[in-house]
Short mmCIF file of N, CA and C in Angstrom, two decimals:
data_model
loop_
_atom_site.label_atom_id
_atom_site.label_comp_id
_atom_site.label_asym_id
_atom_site.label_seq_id
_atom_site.Cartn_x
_atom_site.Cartn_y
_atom_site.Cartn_z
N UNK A 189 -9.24 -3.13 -16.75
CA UNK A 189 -9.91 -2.65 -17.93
C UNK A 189 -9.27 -3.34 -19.14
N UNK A 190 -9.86 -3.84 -19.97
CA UNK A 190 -9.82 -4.27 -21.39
C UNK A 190 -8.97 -3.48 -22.42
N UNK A 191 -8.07 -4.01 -22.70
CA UNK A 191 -7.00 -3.01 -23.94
C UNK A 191 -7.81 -2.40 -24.72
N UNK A 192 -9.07 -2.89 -24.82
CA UNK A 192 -9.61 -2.70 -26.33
C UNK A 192 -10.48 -1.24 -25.47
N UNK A 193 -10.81 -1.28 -24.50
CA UNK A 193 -11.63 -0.39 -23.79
C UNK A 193 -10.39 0.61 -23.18
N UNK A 194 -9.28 0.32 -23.10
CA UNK A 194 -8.24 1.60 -22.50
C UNK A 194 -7.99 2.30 -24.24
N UNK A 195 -7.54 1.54 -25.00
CA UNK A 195 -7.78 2.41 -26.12
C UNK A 195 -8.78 3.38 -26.93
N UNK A 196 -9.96 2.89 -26.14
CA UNK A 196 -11.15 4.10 -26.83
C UNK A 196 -11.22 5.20 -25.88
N UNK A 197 -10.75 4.95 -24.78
CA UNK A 197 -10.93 5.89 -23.69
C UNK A 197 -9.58 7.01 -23.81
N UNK A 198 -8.81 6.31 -24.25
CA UNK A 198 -7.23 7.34 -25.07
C UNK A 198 -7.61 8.11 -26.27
N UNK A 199 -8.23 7.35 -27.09
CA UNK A 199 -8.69 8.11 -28.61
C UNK A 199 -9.52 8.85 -27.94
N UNK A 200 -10.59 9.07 -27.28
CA UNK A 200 -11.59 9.75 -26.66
C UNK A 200 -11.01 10.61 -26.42
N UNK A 201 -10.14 10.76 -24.92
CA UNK A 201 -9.53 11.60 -24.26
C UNK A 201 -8.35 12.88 -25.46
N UNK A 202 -7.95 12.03 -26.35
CA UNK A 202 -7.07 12.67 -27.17
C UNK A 202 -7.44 13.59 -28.30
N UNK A 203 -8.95 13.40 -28.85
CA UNK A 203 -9.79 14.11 -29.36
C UNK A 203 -10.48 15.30 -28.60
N UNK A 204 -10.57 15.06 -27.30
CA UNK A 204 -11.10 16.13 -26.71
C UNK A 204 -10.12 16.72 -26.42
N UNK A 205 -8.93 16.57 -26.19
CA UNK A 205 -7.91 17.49 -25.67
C UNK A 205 -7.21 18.81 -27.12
N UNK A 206 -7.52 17.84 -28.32
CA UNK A 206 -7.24 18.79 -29.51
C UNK A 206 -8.05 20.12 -29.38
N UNK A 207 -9.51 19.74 -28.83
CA UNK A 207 -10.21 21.31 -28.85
C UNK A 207 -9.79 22.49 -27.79
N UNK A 208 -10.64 22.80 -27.31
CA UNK A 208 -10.49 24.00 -26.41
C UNK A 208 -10.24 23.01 -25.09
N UNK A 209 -9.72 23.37 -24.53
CA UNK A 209 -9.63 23.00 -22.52
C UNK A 209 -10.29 23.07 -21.82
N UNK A 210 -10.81 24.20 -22.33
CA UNK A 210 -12.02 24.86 -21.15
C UNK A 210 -13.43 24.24 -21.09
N UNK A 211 -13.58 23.76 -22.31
CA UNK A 211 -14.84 23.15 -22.90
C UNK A 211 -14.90 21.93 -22.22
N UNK A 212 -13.71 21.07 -21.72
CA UNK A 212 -13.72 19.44 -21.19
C UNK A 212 -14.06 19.93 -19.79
N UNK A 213 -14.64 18.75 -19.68
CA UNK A 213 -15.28 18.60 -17.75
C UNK A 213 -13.92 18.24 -17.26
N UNK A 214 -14.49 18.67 -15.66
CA UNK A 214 -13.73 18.40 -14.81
C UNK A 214 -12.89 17.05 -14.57
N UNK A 215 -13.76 16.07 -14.61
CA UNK A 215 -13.18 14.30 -14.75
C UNK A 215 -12.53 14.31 -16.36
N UNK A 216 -12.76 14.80 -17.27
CA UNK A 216 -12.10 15.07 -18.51
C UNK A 216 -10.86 15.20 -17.94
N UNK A 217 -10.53 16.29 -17.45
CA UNK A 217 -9.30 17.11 -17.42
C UNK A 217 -8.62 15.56 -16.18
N UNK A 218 -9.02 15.43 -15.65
CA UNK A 218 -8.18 14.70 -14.20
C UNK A 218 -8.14 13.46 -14.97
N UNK A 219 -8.94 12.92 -15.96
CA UNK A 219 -8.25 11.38 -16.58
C UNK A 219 -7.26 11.57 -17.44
N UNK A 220 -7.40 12.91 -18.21
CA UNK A 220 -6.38 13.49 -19.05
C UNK A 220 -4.67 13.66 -18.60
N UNK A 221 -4.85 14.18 -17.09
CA UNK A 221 -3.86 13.99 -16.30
C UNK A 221 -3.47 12.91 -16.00
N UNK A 222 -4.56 12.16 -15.53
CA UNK A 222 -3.74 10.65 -15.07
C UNK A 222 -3.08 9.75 -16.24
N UNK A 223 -3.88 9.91 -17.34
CA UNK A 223 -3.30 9.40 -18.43
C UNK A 223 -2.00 9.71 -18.79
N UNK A 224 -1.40 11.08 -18.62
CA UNK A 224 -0.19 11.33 -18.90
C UNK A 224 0.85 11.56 -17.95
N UNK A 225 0.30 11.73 -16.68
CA UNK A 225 1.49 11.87 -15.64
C UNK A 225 1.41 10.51 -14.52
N UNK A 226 -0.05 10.01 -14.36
CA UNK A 226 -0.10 9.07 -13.29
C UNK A 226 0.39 7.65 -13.50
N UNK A 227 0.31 7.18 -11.90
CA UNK A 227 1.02 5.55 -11.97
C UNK A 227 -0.15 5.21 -12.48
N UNK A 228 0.63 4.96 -14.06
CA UNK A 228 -0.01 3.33 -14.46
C UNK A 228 1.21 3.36 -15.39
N UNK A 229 1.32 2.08 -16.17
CA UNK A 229 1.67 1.51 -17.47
C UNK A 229 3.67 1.48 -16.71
N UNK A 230 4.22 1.93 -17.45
CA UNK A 230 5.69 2.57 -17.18
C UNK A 230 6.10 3.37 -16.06
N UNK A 231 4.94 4.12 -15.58
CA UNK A 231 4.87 4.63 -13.66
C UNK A 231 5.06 4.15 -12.68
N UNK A 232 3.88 2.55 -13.41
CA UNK A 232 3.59 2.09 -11.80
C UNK A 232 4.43 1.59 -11.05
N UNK A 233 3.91 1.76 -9.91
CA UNK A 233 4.68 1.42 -8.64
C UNK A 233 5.22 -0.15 -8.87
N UNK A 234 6.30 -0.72 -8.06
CA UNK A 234 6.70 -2.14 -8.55
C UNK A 234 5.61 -2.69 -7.28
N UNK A 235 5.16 -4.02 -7.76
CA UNK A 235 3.69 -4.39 -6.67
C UNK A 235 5.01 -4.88 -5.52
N UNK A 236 5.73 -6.01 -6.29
CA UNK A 236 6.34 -6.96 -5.42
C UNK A 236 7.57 -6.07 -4.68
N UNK A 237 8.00 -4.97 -4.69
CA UNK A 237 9.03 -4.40 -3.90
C UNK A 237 8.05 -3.41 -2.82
N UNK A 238 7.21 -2.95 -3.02
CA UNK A 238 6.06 -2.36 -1.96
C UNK A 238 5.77 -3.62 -1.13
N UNK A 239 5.16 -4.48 -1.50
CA UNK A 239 4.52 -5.83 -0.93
C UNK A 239 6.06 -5.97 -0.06
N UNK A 240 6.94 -6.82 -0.74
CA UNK A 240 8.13 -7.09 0.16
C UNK A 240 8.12 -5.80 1.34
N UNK A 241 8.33 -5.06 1.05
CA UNK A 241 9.07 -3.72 1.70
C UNK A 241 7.42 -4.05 3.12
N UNK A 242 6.64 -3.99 2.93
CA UNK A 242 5.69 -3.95 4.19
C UNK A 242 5.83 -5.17 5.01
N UNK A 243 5.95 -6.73 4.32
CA UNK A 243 5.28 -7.71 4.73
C UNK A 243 7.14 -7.92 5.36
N UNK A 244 8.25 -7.18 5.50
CA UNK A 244 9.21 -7.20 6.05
C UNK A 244 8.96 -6.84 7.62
N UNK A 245 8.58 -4.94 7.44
CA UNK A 245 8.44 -4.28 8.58
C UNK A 245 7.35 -5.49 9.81
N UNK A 246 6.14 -5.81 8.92
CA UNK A 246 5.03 -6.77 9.53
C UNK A 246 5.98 -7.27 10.55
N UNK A 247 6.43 -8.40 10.19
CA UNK A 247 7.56 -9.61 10.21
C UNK A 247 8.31 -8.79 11.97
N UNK A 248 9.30 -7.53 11.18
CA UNK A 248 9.99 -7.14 12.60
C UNK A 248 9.02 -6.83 13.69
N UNK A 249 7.93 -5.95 13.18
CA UNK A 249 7.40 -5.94 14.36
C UNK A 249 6.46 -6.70 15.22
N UNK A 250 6.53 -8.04 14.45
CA UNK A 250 5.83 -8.96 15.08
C UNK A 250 6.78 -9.97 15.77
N UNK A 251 8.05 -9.84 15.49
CA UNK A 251 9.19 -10.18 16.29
C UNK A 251 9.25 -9.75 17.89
N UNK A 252 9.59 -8.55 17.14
CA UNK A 252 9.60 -7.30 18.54
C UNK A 252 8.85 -7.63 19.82
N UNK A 253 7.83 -7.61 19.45
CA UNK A 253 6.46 -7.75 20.06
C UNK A 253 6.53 -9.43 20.85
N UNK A 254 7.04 -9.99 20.21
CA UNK A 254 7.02 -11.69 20.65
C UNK A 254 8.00 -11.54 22.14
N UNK A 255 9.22 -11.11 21.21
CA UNK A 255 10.43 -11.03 22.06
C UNK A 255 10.15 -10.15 23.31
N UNK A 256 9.48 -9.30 23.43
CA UNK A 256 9.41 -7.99 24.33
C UNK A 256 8.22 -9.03 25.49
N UNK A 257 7.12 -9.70 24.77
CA UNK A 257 6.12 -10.19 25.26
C UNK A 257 6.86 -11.68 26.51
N UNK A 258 7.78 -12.33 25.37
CA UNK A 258 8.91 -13.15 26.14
C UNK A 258 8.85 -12.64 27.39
N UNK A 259 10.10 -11.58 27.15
CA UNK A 259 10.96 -10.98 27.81
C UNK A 259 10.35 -10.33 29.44
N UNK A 260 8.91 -10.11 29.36
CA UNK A 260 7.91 -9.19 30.44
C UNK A 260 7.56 -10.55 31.26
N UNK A 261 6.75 -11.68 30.33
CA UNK A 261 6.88 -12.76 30.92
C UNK A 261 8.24 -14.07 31.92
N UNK A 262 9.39 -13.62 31.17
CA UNK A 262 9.96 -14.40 32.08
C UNK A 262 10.82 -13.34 33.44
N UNK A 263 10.73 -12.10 33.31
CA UNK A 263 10.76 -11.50 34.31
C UNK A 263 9.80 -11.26 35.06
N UNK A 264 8.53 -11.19 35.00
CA UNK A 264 7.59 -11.70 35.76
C UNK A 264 7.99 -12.80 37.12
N UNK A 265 7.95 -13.92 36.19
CA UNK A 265 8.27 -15.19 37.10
C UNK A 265 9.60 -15.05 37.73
N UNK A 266 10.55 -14.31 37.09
CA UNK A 266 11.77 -14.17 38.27
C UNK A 266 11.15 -13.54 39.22
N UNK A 267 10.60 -12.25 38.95
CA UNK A 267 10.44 -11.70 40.03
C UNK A 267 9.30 -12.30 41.18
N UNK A 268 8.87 -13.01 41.04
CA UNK A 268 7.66 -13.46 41.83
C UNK A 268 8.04 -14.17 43.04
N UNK A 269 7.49 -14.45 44.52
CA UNK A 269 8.04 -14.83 45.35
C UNK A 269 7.11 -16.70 45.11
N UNK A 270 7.94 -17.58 45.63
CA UNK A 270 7.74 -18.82 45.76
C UNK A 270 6.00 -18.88 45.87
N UNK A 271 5.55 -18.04 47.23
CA UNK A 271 4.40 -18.36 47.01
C UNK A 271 3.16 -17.82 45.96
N UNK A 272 3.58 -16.98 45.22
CA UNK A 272 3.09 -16.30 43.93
C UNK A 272 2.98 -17.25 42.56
N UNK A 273 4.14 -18.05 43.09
CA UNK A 273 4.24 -18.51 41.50
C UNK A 273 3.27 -19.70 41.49
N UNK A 274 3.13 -19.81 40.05
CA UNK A 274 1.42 -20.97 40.01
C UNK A 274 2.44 -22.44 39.18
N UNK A 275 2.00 -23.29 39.84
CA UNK A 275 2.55 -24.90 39.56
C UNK A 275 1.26 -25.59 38.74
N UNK A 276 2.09 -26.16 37.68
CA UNK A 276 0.70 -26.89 37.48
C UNK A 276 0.93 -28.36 37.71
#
């Protein structure tokens, strides 16, 4: 959204909040909230320490998974008798 458009939507919101409470709609009241308690501006979440923090876990468990996948495969072939095993 456009600075110029988050600021009319603040003056908006801040004019209606001077009157009665009861009188603002429902989405009134919940932008009113988000405006003052929710992630945005000084809230928000940091992008790049969320991002890091997932595309880490990704990473191990696509390790895991390699290694484990390895690991099934070359015990496989141990265990297999001479005439089991495939030659190419």
């Amino acid at each position: 959204m456009k600075k110029a458009d988050q600021d009319a939507v603040l003056a908006y919101l801040e004019d209606r909040m001077r009157g009665d409470w009861k009188e603002m709609t429902l989405d009134e009241k919940k932008a009113a909230w988000f405006v003052y308690y929710g992630a945005w501006g000084a809230r928000a979440p940091d992008v790049e320490q969320v991002t890091g923090k997932g595309m880490g876990t990704f990473i191990k468990v696509g390790l895991a998974f390699t290694l484990g996948l390895t690991g099934y495969m070359v015990s496989k072939d141990l265990m297999a008798s001479d005439e089991d095993k495939v030659t190419v």
